[in-house]
Short mmCIF file of N, CA and C in Angstrom, two decimals:
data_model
loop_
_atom_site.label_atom_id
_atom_site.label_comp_id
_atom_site.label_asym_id
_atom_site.label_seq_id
_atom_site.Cartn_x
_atom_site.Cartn_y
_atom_site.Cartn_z
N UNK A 1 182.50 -92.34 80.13
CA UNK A 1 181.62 -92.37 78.98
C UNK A 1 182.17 -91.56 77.81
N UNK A 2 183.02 -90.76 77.93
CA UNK A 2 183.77 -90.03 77.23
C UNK A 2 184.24 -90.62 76.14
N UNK A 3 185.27 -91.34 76.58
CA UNK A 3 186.09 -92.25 75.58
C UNK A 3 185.53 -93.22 74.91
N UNK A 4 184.44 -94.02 75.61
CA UNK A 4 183.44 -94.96 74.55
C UNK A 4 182.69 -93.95 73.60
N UNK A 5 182.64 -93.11 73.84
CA UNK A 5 181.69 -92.13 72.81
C UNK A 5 182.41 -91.93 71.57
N UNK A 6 183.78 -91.38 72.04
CA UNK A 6 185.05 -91.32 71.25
C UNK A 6 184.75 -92.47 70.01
N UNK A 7 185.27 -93.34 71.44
CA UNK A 7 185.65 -94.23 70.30
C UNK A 7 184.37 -95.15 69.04
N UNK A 8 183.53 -95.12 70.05
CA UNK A 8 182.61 -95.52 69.25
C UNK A 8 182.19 -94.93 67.63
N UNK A 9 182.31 -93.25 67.94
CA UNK A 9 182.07 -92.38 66.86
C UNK A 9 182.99 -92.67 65.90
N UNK A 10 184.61 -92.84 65.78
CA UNK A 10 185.94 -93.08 65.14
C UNK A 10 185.22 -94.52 64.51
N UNK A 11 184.71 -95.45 65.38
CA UNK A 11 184.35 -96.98 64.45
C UNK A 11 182.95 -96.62 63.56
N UNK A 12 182.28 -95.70 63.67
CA UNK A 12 181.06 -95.89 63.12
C UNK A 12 181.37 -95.00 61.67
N UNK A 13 181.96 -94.41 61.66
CA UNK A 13 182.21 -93.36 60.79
C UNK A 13 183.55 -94.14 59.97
N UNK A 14 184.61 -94.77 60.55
CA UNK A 14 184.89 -95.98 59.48
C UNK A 14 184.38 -96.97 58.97
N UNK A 15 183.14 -97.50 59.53
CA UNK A 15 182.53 -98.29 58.79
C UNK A 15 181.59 -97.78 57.87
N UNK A 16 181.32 -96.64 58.10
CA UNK A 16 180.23 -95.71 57.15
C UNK A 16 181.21 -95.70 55.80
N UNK A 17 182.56 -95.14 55.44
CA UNK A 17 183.26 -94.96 54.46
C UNK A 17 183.48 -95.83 54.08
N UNK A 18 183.86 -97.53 54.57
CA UNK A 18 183.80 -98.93 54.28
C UNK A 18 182.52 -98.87 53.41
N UNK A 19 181.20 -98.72 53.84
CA UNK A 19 180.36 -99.02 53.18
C UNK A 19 179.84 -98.14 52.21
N UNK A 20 180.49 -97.11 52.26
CA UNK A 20 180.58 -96.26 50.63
C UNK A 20 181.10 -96.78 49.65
N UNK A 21 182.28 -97.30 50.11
CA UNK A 21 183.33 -97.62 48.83
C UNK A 21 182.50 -99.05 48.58
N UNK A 22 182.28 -99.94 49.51
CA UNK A 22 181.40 -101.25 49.44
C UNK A 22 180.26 -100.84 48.34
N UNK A 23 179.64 -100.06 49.00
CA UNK A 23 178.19 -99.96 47.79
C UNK A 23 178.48 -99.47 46.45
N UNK A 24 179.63 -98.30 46.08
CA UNK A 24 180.25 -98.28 45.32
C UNK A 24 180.36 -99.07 43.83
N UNK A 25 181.19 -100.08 44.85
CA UNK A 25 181.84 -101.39 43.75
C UNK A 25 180.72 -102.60 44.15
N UNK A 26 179.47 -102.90 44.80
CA UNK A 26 178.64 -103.60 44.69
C UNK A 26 177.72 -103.26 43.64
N UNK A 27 177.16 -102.18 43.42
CA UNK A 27 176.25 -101.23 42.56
C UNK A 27 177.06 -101.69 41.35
N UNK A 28 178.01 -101.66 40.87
CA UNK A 28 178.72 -101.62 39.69
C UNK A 28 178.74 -103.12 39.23
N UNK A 29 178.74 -103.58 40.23
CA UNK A 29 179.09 -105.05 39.85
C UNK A 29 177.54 -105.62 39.85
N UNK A 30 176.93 -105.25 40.21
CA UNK A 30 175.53 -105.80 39.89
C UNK A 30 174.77 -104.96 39.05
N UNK A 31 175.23 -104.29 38.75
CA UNK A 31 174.59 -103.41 37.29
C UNK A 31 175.44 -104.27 36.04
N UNK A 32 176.91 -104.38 35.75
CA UNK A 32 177.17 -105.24 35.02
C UNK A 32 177.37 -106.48 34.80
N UNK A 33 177.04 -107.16 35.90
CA UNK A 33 177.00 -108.81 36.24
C UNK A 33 175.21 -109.00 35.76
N UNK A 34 174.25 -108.25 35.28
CA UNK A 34 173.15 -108.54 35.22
C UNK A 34 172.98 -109.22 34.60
N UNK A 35 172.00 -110.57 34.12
CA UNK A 35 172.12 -111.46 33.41
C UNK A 35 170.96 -110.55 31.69
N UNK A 36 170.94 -109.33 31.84
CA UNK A 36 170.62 -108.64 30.70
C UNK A 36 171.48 -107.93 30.01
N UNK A 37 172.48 -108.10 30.16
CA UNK A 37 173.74 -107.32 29.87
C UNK A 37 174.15 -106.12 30.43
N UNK A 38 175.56 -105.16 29.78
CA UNK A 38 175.81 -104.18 30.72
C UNK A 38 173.67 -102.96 30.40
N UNK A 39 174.27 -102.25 31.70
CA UNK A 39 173.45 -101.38 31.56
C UNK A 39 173.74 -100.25 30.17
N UNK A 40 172.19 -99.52 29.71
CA UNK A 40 172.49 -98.08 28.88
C UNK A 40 172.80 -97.07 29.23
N UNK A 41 173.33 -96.02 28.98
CA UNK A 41 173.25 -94.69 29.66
C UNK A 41 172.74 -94.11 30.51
N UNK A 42 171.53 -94.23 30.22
CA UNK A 42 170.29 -93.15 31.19
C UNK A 42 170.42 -94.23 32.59
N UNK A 43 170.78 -95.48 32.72
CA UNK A 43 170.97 -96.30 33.88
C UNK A 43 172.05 -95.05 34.62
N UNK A 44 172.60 -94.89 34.23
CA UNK A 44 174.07 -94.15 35.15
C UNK A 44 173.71 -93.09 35.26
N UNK A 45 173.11 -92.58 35.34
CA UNK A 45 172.36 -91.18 35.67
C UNK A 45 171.82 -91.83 37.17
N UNK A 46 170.78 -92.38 36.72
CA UNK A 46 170.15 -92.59 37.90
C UNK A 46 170.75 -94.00 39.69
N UNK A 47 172.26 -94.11 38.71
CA UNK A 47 173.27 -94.97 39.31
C UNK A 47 173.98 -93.90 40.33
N UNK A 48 174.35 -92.75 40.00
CA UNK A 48 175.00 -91.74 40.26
C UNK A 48 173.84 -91.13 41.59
N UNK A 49 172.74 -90.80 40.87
CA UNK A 49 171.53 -90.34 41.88
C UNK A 49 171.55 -91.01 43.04
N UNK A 50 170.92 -92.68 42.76
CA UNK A 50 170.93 -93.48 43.98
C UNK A 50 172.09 -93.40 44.92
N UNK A 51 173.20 -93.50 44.25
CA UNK A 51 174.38 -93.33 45.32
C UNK A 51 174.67 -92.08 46.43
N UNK A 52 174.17 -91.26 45.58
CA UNK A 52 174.37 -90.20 46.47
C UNK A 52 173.36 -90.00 47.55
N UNK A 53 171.70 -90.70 47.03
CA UNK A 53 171.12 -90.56 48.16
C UNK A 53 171.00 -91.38 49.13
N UNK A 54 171.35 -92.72 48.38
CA UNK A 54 171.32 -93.44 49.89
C UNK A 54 172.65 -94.19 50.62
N UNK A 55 173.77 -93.32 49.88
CA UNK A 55 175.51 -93.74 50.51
C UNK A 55 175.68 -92.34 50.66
N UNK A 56 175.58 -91.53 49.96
CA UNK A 56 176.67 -90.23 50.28
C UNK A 56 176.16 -89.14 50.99
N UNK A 57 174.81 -88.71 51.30
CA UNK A 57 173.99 -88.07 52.04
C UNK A 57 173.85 -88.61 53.54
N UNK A 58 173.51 -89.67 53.87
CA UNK A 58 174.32 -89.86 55.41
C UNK A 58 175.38 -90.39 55.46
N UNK A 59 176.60 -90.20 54.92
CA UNK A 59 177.67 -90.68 55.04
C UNK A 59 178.40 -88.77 55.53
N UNK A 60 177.88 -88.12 54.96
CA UNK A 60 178.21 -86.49 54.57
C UNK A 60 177.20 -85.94 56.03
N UNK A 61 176.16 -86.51 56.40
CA UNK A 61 175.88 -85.41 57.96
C UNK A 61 176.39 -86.28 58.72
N UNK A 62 176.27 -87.84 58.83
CA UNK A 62 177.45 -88.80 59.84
C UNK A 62 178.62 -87.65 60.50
N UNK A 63 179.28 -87.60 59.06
CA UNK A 63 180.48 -86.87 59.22
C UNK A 63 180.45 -85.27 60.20
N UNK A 64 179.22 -84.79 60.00
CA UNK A 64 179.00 -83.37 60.32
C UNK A 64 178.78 -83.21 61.43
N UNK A 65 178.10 -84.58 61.91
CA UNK A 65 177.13 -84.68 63.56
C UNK A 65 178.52 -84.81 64.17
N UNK A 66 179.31 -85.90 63.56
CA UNK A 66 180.14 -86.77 64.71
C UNK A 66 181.03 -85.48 64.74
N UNK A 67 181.75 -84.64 63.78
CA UNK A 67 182.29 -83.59 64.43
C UNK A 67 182.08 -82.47 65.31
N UNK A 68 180.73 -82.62 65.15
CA UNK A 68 180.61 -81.23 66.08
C UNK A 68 180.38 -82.37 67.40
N UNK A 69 179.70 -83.36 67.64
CA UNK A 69 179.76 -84.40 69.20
C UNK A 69 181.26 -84.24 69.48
N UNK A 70 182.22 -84.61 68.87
CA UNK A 70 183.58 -84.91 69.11
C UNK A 70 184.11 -83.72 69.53
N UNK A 71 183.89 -82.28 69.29
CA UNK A 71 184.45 -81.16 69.40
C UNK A 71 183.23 -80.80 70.79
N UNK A 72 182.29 -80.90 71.00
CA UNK A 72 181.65 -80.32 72.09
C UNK A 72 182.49 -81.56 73.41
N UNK A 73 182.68 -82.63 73.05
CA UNK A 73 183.27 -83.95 74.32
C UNK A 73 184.43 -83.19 74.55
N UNK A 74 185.12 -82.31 73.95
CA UNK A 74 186.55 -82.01 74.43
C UNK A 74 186.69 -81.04 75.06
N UNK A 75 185.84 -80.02 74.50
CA UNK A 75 185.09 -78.63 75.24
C UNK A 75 184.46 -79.28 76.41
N UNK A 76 183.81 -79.93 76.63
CA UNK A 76 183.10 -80.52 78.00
C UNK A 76 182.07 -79.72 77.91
N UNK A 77 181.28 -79.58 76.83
CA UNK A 77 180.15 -78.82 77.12
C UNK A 77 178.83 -79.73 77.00
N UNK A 78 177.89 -78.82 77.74
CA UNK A 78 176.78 -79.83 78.66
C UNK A 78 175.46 -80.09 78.01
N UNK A 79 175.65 -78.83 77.01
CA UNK A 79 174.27 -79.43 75.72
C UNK A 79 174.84 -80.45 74.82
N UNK A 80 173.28 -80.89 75.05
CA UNK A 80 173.09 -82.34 74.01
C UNK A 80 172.30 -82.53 72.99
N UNK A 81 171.94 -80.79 72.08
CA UNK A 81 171.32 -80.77 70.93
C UNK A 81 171.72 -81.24 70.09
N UNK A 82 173.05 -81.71 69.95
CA UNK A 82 173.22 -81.99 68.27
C UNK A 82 172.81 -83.56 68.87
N UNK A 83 172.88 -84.67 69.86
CA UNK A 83 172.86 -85.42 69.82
C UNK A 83 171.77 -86.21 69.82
N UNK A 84 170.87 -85.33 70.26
CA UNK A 84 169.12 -85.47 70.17
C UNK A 84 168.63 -85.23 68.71
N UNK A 85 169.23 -84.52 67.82
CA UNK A 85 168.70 -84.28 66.30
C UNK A 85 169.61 -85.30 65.88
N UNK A 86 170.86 -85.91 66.06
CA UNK A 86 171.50 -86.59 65.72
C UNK A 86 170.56 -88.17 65.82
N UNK A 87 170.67 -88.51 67.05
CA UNK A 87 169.49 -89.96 67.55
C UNK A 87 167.88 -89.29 66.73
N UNK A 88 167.05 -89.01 66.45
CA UNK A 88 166.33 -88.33 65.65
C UNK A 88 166.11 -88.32 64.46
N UNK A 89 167.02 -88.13 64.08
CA UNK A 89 167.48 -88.14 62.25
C UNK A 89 167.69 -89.81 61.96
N UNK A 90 168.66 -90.43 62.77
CA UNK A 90 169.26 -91.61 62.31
C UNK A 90 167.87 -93.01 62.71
N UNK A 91 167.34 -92.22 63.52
CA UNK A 91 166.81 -93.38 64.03
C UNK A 91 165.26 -93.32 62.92
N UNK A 92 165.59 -93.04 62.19
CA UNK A 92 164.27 -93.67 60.67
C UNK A 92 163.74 -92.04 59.88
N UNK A 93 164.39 -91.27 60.31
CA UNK A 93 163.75 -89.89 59.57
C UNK A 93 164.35 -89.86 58.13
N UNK A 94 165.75 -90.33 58.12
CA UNK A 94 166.28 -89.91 57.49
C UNK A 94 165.63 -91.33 55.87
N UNK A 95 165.21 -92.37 56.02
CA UNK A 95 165.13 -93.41 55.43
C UNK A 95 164.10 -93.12 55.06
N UNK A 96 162.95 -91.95 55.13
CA UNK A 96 162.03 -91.83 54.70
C UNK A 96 162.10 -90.78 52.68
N UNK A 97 163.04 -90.10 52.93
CA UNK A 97 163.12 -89.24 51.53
C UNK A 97 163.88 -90.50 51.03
N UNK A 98 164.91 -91.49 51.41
CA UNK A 98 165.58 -92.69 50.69
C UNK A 98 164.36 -93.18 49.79
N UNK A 99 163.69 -93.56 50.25
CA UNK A 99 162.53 -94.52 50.11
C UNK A 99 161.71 -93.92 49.25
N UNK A 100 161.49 -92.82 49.37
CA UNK A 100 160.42 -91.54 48.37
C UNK A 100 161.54 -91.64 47.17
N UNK A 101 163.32 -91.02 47.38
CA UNK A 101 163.29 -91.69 45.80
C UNK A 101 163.66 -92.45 45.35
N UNK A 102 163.90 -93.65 46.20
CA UNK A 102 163.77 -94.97 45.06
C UNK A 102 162.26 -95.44 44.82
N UNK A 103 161.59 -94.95 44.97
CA UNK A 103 160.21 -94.96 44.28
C UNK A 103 159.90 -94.11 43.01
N UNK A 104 160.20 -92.95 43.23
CA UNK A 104 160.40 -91.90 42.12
C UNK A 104 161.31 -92.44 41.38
N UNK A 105 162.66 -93.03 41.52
CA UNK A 105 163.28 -93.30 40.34
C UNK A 105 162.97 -94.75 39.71
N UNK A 106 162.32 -95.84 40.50
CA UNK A 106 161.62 -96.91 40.00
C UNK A 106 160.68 -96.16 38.62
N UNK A 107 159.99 -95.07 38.86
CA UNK A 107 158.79 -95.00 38.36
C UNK A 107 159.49 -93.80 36.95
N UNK A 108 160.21 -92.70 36.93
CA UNK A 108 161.02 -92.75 35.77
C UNK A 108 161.90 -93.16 34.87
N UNK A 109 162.24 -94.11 35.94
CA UNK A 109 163.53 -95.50 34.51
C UNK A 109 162.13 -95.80 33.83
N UNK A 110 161.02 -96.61 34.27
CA UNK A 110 159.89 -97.40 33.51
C UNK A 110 159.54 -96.50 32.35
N UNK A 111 159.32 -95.14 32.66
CA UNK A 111 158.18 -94.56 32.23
C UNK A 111 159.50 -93.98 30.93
N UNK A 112 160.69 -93.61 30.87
CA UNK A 112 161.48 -92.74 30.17
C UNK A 112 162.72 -93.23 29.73
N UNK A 113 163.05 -94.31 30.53
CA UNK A 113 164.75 -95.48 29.86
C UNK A 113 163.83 -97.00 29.26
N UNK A 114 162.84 -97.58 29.72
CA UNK A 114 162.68 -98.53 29.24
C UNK A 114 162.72 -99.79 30.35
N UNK A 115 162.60 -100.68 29.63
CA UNK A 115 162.43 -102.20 30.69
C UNK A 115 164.31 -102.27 30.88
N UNK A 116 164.85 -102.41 29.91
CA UNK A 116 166.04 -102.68 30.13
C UNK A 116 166.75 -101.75 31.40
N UNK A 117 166.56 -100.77 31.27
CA UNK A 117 167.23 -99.95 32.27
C UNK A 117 166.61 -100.09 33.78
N UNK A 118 165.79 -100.34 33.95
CA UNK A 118 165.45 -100.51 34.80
C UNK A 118 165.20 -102.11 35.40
N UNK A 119 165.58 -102.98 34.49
CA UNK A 119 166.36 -103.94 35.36
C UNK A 119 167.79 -103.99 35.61
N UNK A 120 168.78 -102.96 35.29
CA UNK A 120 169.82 -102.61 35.04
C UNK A 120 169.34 -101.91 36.77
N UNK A 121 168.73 -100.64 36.80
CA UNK A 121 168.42 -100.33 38.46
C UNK A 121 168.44 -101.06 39.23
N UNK A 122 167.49 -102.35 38.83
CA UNK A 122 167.29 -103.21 39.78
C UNK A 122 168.24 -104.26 40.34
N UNK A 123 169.04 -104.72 39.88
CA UNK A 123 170.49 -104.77 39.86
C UNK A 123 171.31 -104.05 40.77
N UNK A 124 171.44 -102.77 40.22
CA UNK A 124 172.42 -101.92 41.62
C UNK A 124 171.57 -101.24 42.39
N UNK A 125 170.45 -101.75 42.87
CA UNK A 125 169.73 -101.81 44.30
C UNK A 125 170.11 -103.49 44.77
N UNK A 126 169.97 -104.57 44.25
CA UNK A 126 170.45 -105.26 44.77
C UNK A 126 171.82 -105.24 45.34
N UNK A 127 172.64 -104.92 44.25
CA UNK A 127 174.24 -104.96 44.65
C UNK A 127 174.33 -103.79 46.21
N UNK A 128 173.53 -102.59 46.12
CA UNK A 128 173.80 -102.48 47.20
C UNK A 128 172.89 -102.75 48.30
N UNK A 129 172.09 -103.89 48.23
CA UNK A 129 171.46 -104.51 49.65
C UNK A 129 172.90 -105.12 49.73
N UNK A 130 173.42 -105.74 49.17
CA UNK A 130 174.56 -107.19 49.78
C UNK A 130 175.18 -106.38 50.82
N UNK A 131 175.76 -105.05 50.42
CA UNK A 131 176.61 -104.36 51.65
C UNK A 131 175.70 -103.56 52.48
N UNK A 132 174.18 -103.60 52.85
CA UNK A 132 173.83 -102.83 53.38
C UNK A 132 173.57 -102.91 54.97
N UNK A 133 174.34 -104.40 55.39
CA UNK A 133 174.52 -104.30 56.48
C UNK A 133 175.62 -103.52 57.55
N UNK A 134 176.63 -102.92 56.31
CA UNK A 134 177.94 -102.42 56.72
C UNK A 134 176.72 -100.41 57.34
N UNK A 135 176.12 -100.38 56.86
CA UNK A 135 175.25 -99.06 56.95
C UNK A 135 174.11 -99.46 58.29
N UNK A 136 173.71 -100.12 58.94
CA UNK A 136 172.91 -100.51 59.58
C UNK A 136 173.83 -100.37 60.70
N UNK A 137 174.89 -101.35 60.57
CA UNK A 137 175.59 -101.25 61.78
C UNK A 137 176.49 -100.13 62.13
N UNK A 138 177.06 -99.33 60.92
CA UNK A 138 177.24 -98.18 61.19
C UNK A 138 176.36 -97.19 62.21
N UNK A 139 175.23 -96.99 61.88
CA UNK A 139 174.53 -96.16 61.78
C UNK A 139 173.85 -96.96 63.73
N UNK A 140 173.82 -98.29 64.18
CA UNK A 140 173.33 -98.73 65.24
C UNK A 140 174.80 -97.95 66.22
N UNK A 141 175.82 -97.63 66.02
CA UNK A 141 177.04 -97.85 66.69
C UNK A 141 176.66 -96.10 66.66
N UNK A 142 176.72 -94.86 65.66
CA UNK A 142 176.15 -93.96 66.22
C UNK A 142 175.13 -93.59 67.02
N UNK A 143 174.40 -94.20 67.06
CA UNK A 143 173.00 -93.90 67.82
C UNK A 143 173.58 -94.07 69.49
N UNK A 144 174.52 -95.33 69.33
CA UNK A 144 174.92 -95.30 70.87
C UNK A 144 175.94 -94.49 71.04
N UNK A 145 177.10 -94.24 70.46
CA UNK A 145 177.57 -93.03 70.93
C UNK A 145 177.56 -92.01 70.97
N UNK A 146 176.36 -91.39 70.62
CA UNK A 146 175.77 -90.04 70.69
C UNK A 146 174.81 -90.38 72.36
N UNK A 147 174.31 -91.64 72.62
CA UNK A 147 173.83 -91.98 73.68
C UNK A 147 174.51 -91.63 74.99
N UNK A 148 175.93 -92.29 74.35
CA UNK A 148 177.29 -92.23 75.41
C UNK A 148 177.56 -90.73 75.69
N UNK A 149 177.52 -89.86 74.49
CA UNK A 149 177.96 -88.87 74.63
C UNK A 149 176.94 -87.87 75.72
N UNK A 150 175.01 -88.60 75.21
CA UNK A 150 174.69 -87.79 76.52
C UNK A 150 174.49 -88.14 77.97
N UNK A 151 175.09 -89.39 77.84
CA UNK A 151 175.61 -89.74 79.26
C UNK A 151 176.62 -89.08 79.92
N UNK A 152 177.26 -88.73 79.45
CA UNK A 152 178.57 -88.39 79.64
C UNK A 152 178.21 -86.83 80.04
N UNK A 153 177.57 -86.10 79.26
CA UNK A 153 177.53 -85.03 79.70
C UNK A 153 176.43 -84.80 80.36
N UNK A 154 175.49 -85.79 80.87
CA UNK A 154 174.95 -85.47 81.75
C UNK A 154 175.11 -85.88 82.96
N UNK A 155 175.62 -86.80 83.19
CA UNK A 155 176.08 -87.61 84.31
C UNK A 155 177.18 -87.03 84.94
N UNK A 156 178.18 -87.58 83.91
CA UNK A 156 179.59 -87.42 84.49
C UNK A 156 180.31 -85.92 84.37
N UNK A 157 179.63 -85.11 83.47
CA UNK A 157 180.09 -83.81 84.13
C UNK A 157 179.44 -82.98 84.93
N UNK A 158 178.34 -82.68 85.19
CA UNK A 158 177.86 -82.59 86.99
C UNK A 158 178.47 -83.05 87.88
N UNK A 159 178.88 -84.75 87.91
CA UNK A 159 179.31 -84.92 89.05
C UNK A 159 180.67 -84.60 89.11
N UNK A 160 181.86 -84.21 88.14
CA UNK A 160 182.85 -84.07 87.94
C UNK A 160 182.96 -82.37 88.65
N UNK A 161 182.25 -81.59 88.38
CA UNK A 161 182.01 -80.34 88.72
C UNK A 161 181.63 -80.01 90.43
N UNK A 162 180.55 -81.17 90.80
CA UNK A 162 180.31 -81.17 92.06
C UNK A 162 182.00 -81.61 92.86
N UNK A 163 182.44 -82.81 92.14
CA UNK A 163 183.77 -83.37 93.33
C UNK A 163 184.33 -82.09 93.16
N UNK A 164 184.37 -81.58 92.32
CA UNK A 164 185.87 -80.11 92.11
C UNK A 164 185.30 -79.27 93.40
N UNK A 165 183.88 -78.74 93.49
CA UNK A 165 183.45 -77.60 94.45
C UNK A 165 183.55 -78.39 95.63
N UNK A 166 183.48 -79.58 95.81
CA UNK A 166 183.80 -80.10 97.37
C UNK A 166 185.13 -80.00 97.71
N UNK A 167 185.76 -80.55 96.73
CA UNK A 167 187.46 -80.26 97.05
C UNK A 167 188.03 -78.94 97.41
N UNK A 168 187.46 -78.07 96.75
CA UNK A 168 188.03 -76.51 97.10
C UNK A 168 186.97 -76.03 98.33
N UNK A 169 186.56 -76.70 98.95
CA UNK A 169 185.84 -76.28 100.03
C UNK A 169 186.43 -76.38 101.40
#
């Protein structure tokens, strides 16, 4: 279970950076492909915002969880806290402040950029639904190898520990 954990973590965390750079250049291209023209200023403010909260903020603890999982699998150590706050977080906690501010920023483009800008938003929320399956499946492929990982250390190193004390017996 070790090595699927491994490896699983190495694919989920490249597809997470795939779908950074994806949402990236989707956001951009559907902010200026809008059939209202390019976006105004105050759009890129809140272009910059969105990105960071809903590409670069779990793309940035992804990164944080899977290192410390990857560094406890090599250590062989037998707690499985980070992987329980890890499955926890990913599995819908984290989609809840997403959601709070693209509501909040729906409701200040209207109220402070205008109609235009905020179909200019609406735009690079579309552009990044198109890639937002590259984040789903990311994010399904951690959940199981943090799974793997507490398989692994619960299973297979007990019993790895038990064959050793029979052998030296």
């Amino acid at each position: 279970m070790q090595k699927p954990a491994k490896t699983l973590l190495w694919i989920a965390m490249g597809i997470e950076v795939v779908y950074a750079i994806a949402a990236l250049i989707a956001m951009f291209m559907g902010s200026t492909l809008s059939p209202v023209g390019a976006p105004d200023g105050s759009a890129y403010a809140v272009f910059i915002m969105l990105y960071v909260i809903k590409a670069g903020i779990p793309m940035v603890t992804k990164i944080i969880i899977a290192a410390i999982v990857l560094s406890s699998l090599k250590e062989n150590s037998e707690k499985i806290v980070t992987e329980i706050i890890a499955i926890v977080l990913f599995s819908g906690i984290l989609s809840i402040p997403s959601i709070l501010v693209g509501n909040i920023a729906n409701i200040l483009i209207a109220r402070l950029s205008g109609e235009m800008a905020l179909v200019s938003y609406s735009y690079m929320n579309a552009g990044m639904a198109w890639v937002g399956f590259l984040h789903s499946i990311s994010t399904v492929l951690f959940i199981v190898a943090t799974a793997f990982s507490i398989a692994y250390k619960k299973i297979e190193i007990p019993d790895l520990h038990r064959i050793l004390e029979e052998e030296d017996v």
